PDB file of C-alpha atoms in Angstrom:
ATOM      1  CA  UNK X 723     -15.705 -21.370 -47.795  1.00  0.00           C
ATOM      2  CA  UNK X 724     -18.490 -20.907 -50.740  1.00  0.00           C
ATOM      3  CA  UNK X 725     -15.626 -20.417 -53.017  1.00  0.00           C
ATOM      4  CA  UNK X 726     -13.452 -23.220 -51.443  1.00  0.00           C
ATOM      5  CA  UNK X 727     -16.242 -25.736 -52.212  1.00  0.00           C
ATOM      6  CA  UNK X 728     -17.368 -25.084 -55.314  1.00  0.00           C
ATOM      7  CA  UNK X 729     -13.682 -24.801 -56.430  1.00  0.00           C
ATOM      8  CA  UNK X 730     -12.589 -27.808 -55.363  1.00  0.00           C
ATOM      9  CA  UNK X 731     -15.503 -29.987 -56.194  1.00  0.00           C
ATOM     10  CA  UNK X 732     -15.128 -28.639 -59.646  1.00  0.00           C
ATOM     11  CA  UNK X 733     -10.968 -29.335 -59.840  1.00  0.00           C
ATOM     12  CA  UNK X 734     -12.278 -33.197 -58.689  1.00  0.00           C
ATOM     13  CA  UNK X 735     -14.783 -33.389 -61.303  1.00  0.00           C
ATOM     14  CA  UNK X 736     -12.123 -32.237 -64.138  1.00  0.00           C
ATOM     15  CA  UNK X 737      -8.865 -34.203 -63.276  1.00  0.00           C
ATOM     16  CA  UNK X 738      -7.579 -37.048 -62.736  1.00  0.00           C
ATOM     17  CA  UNK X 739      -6.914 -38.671 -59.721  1.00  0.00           C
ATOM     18  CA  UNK X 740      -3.016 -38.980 -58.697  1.00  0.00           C
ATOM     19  CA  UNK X 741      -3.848 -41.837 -56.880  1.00  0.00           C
ATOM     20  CA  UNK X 742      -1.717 -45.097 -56.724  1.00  0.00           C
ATOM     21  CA  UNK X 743      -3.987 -47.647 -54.992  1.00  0.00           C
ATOM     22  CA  UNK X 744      -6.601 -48.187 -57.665  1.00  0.00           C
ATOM     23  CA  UNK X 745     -10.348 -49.136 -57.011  1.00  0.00           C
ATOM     24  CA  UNK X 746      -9.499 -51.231 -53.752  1.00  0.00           C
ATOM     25  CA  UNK X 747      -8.055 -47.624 -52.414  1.00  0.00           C
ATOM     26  CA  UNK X 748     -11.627 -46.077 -53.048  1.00  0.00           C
ATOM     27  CA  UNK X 749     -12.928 -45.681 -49.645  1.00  0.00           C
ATOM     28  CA  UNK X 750      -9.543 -43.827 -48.911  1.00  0.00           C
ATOM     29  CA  UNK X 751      -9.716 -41.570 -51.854  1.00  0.00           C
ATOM     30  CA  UNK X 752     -13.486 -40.543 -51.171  1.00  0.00           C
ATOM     31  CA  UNK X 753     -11.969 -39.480 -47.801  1.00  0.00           C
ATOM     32  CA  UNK X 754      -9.293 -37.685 -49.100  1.00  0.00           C
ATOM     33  CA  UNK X 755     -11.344 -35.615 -51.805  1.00  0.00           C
ATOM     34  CA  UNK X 756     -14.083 -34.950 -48.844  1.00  0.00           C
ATOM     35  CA  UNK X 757     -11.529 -33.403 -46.778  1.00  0.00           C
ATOM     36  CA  UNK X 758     -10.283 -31.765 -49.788  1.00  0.00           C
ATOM     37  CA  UNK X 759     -13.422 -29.569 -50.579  1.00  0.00           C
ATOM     38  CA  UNK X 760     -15.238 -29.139 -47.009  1.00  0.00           C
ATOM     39  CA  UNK X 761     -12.233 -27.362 -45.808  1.00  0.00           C
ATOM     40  CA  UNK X 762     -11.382 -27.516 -42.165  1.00  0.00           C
ATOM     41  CA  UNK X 763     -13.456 -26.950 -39.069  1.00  0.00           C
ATOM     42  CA  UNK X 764     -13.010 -24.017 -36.512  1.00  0.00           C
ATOM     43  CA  UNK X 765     -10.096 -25.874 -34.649  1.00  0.00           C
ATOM     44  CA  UNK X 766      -8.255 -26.259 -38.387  1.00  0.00           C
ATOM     45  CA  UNK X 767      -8.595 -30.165 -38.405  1.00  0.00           C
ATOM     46  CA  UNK X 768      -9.845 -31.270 -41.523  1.00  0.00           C
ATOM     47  CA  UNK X 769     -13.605 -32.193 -41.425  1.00  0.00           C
ATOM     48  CA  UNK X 770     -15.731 -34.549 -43.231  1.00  0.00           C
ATOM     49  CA  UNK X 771     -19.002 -33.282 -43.581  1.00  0.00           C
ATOM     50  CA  UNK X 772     -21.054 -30.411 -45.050  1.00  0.00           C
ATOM     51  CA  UNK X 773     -21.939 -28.516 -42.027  1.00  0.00           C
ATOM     52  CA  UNK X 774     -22.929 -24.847 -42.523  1.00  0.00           C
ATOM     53  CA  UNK X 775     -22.614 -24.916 -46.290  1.00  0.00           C
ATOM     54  CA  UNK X 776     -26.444 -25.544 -46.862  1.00  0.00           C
ATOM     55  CA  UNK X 777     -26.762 -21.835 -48.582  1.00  0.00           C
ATOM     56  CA  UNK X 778     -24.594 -22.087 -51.103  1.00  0.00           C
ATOM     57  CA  UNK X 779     -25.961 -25.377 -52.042  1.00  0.00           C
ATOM     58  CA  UNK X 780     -27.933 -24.185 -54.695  1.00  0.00           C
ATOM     59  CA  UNK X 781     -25.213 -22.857 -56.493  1.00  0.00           C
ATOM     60  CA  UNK X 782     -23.378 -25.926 -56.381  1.00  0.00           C
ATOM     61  CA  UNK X 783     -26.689 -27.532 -58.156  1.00  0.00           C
ATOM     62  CA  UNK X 784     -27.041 -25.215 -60.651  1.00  0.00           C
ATOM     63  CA  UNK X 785     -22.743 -24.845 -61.412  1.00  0.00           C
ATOM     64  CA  UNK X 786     -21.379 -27.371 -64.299  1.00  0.00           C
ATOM     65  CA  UNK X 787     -20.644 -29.651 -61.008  1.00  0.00           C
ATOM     66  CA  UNK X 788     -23.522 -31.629 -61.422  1.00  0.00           C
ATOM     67  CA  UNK X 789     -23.436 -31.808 -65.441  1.00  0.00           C
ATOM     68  CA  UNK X 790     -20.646 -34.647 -64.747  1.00  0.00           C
ATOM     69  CA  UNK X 791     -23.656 -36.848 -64.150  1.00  0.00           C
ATOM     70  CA  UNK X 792     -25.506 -36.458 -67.470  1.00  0.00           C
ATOM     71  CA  UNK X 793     -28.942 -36.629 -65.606  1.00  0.00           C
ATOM     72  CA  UNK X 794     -32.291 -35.423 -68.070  1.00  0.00           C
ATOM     73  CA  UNK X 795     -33.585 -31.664 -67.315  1.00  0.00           C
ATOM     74  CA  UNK X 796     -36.196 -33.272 -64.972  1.00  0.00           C
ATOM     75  CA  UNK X 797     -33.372 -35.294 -63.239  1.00  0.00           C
ATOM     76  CA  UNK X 798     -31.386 -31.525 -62.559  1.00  0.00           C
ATOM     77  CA  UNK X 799     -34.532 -29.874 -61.345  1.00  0.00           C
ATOM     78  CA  UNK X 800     -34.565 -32.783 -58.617  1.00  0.00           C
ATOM     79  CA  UNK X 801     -30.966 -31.887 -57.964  1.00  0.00           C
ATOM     80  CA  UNK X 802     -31.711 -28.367 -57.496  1.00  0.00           C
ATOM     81  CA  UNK X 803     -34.717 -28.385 -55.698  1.00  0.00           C
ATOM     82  CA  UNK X 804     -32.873 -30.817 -52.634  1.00  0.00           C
ATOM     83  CA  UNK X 805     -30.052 -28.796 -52.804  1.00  0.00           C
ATOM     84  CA  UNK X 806     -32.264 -25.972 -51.764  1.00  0.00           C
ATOM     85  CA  UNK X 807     -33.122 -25.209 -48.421  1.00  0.00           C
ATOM     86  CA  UNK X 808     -36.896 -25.124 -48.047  1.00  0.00           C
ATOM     87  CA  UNK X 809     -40.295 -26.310 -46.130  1.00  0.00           C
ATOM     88  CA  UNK X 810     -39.448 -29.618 -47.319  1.00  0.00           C
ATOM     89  CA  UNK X 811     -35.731 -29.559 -46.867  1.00  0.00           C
ATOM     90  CA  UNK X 812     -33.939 -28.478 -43.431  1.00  0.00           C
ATOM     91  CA  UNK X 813     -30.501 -27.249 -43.524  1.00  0.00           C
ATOM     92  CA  UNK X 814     -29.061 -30.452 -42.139  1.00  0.00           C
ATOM     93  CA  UNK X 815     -30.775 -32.882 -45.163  1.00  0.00           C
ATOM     94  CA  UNK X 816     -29.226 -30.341 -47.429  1.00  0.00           C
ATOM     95  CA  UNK X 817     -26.150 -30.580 -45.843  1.00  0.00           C
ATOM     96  CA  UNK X 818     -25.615 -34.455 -45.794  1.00  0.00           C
ATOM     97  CA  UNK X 819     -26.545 -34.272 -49.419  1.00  0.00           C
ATOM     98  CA  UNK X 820     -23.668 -32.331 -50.234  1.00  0.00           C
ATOM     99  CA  UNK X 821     -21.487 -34.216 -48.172  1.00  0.00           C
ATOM    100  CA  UNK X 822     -23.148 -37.688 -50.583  1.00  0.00           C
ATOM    101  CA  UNK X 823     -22.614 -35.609 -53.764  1.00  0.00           C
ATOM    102  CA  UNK X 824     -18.748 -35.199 -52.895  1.00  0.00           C
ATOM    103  CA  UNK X 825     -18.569 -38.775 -52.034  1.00  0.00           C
ATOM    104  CA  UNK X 826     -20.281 -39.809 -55.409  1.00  0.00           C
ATOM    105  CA  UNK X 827     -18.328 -37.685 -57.350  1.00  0.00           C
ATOM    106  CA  UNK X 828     -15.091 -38.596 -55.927  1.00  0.00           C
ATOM    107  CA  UNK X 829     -16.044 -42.518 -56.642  1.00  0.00           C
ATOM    108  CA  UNK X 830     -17.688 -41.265 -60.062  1.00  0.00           C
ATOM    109  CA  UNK X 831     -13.914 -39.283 -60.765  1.00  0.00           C
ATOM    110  CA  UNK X 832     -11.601 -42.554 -59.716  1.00  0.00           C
ATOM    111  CA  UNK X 833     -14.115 -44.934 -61.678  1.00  0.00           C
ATOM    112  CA  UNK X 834     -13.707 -43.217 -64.881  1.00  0.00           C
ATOM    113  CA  UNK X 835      -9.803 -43.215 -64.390  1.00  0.00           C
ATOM    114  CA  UNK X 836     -10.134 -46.681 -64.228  1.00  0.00           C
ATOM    115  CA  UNK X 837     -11.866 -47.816 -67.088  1.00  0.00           C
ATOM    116  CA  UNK X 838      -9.002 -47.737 -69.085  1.00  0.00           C
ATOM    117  CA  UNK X 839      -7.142 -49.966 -66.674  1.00  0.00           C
ATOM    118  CA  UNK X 840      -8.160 -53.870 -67.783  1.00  0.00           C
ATOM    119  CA  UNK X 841      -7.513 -55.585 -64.889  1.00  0.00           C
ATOM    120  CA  UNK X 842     -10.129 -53.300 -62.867  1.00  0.00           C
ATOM    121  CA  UNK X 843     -12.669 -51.856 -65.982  1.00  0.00           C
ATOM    122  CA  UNK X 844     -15.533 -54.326 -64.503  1.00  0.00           C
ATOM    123  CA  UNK X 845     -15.385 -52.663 -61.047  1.00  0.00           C
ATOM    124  CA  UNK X 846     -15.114 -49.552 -61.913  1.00  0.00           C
ATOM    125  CA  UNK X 847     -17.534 -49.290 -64.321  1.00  0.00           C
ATOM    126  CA  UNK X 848     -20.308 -50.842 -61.791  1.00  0.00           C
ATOM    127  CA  UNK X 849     -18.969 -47.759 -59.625  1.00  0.00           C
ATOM    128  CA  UNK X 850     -19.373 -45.495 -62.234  1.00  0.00           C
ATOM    129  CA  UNK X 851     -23.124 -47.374 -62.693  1.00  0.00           C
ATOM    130  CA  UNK X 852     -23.699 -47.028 -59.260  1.00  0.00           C
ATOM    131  CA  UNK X 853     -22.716 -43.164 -59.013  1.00  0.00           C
ATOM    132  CA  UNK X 854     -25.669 -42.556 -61.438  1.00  0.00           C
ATOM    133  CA  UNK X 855     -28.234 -44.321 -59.688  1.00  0.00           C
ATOM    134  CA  UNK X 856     -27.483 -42.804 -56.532  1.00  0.00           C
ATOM    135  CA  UNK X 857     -27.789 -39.002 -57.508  1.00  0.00           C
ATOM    136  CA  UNK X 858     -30.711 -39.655 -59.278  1.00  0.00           C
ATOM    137  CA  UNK X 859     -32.282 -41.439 -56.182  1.00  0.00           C
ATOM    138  CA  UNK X 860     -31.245 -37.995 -54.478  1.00  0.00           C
ATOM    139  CA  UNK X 861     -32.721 -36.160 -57.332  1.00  0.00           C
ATOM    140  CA  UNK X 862     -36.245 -37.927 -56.607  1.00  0.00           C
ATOM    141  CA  UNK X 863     -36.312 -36.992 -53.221  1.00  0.00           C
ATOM    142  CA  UNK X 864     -38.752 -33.539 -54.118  1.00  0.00           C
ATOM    143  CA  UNK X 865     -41.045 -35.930 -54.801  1.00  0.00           C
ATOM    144  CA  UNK X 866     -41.783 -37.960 -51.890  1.00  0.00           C
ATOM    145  CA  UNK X 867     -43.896 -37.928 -49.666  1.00  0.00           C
ATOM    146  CA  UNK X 868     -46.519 -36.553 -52.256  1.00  0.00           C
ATOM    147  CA  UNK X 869     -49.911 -38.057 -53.696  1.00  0.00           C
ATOM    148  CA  UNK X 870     -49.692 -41.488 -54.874  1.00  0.00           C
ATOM    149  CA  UNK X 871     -50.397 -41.453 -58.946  1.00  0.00           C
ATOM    150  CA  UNK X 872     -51.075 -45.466 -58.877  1.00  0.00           C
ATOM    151  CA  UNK X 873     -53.043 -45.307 -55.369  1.00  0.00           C
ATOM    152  CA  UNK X 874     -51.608 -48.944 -55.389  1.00  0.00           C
ATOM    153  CA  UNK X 875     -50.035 -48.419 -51.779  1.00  0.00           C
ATOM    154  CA  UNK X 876     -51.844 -47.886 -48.270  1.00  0.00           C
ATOM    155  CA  UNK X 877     -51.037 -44.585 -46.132  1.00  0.00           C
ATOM    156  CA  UNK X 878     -48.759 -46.928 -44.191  1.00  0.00           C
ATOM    157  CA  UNK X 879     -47.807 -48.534 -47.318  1.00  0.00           C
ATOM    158  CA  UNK X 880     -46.449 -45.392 -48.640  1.00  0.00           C
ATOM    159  CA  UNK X 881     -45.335 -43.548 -45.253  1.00  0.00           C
ATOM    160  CA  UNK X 882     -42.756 -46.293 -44.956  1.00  0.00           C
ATOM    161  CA  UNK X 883     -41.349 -46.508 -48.829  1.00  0.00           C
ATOM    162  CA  UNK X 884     -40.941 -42.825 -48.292  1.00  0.00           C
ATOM    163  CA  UNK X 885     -38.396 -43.598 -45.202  1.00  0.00           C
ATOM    164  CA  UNK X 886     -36.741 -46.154 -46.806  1.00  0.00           C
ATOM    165  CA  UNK X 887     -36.356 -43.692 -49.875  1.00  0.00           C
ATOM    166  CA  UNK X 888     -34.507 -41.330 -47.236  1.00  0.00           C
ATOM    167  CA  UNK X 889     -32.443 -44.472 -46.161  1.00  0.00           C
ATOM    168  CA  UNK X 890     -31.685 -45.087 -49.867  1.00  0.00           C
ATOM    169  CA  UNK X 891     -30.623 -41.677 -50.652  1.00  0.00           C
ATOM    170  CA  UNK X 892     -28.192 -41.802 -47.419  1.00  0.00           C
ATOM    171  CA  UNK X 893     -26.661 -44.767 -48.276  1.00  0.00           C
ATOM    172  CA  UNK X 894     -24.945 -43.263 -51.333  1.00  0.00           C
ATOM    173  CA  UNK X 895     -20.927 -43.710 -50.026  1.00  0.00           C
ATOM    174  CA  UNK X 896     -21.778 -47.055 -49.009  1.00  0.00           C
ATOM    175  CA  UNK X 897     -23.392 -48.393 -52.075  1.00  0.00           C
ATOM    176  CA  UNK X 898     -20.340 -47.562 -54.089  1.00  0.00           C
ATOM    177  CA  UNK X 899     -18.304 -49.254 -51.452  1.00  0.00           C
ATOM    178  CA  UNK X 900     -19.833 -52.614 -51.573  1.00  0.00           C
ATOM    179  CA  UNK X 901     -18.730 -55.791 -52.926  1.00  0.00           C
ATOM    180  CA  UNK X 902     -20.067 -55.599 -57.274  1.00  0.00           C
ATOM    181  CA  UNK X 903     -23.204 -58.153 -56.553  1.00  0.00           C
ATOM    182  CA  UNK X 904     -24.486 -56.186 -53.748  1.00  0.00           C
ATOM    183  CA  UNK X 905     -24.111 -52.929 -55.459  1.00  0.00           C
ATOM    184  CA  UNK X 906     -25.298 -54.039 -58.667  1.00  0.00           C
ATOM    185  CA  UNK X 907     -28.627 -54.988 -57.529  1.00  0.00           C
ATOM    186  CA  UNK X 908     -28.832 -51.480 -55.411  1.00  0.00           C
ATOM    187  CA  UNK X 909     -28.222 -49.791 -59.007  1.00  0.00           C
ATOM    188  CA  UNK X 910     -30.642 -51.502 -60.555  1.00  0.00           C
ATOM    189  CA  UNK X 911     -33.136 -50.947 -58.097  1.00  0.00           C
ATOM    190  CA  UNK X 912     -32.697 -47.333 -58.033  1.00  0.00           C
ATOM    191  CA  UNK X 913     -32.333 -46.863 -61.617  1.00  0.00           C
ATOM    192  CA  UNK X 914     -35.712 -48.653 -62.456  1.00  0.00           C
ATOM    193  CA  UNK X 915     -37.436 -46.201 -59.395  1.00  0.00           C
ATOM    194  CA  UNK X 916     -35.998 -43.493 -61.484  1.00  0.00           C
ATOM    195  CA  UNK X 917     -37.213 -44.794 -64.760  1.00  0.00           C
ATOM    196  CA  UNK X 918     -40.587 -45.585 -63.052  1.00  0.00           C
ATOM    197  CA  UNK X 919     -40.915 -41.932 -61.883  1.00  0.00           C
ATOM    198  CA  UNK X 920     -40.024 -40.641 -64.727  1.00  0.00           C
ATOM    199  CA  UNK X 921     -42.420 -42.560 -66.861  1.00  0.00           C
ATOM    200  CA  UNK X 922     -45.019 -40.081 -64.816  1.00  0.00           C
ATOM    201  CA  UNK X 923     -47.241 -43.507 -63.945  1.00  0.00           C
ATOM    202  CA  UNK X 924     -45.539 -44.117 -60.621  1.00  0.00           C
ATOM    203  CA  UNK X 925     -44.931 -42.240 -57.092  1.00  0.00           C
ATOM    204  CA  UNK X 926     -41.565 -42.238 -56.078  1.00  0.00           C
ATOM    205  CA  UNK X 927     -42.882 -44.492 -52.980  1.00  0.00           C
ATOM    206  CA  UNK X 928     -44.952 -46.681 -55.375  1.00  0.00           C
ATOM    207  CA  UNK X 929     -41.789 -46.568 -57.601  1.00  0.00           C
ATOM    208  CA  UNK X 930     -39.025 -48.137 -55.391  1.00  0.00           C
ATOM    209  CA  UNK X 931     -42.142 -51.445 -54.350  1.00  0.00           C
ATOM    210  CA  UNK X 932     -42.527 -51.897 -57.648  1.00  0.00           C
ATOM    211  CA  UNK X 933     -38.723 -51.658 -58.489  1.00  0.00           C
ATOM    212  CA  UNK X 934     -37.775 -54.111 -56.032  1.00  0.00           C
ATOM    213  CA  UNK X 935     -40.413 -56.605 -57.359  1.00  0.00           C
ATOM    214  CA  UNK X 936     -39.306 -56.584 -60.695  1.00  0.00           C
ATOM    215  CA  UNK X 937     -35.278 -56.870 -59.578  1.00  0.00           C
ATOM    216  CA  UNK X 938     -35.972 -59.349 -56.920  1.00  0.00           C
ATOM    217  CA  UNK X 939     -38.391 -61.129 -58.878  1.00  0.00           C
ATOM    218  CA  UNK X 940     -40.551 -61.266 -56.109  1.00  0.00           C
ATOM    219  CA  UNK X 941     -44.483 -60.409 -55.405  1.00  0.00           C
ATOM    220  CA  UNK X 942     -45.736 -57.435 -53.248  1.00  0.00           C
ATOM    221  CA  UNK X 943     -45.984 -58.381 -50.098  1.00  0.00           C
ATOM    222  CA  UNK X 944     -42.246 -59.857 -50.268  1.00  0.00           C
ATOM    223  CA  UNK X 945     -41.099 -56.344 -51.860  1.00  0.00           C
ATOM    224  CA  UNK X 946     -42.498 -54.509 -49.237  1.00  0.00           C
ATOM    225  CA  UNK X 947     -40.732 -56.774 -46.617  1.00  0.00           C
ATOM    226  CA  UNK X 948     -37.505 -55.632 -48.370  1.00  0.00           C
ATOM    227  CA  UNK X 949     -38.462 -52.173 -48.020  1.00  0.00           C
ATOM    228  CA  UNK X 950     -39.485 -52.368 -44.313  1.00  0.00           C
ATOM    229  CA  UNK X 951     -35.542 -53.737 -43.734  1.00  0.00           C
ATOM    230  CA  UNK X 952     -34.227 -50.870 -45.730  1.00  0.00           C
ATOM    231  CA  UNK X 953     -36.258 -48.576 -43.817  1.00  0.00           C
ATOM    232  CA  UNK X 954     -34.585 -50.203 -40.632  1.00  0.00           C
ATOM    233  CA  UNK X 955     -31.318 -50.630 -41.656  1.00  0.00           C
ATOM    234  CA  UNK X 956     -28.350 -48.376 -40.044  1.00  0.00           C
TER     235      UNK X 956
END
């Protein structure tokens, strides 16, 4: 099954989709290349999620898989370290996340065939935008949960940026599959938490508030409305 995986998520990652329906036929094709790599369950029906392939997730992170998504060497240790079962990760979070990386990858594979068509270059390359905000919201997830840097959030403040963080990170298949305006603003958002985080000044937590203010164009208390409804959505 280790082999099966890793194979096919690397034969995704390096060809070409033979695919007919374009972008609108995304949602089908993420399907398709799910089944593809997680193999079938114990009854031989294909399945569509990662179950019992958390140990050889870590291999995945560390194979030329996750090179398709050009992320910085602090952006791959992210990658690695929730790919890796751990106190902070249970075998089920590392699980779903490989069952999100197939999904982005698939979208991130289709997108880039479609660049080159004219008609659809606009979606796809907000897909292709959208694939690298999501892993790198994945990659950040380490890092919750940890002392604020700013100290410009309350306990409570923080506790529930750090759930809507897990929301974020979950939604990864359905970002890509929104309409462009709704997933452009959820790239943006998690692009800027990234940069934020990166920039060593900001808390993941304190990241996504501050994020959402300067996206939304909105003050504090409004931001941290929008996370609460993240945090809550389903």
């Amino acid at each position: 099954m280790k082999k099966q995986f890793i194979a096919g998520m690397l034969m995704i990652s390096m060809t070409a989709p033979a695919f007919g329906a374009g972008m609108k036929g995304m949602p089908e094709y993420i399907k398709t290349v799910k089944e593809h790599v997680l193999g079938k369950d114990a009854a031989g029906k294909a399945r569509t999620n990662a179950a019992g392939l958390a140990q050889q997730a870590h291999t995945i992170a560390n194979d030329k898989i996750i090179k398709n998504f050009d992320l910085s060497s602090g952006e791959a240790r992210g990658i690695r370290d929730s790919l890796t079962v751990s106190a902070k990760n249970s075998k089920e979070q590392v699980e779903a996340r490989l069952e999100n990386l197939a999904s982005l990858l698939a979208a991130r594979n289709l997108a880039k065939d479609r660049l080159s068509v004219q008609a659809e270059k606009e979606e796809a390359q907000s897909v292709l935008e959208a694939t690298n905000a999501m892993v790198r919201i994945m990659a950040l997830s380490s890092l919750k949960r940890q002392v604020a840097v700013k100290n410009n959030l309350t306990k409570a403040e923080s506790d529930v940026a750090a759930e809507a963080l897990d929301k974020y990170e979950a939604l990864g298949e359905a970002v890509v599959s929104m309409n462009k305006a709704e997933r452009d603003m959820y790239t943006k958002v998690a692009l800027k938490t990234d940069e934020l985080v990166q920039s060593g000044k900001f808390s993941p937590e304190e990241a996504l508030v501050e994020s959402i203010m300067v996206a939304k164009g909105v003050d504090k208390a409004k931001a941290l409305e929008i996370v609460k409804k993240l945090k809550e959505c389903v």
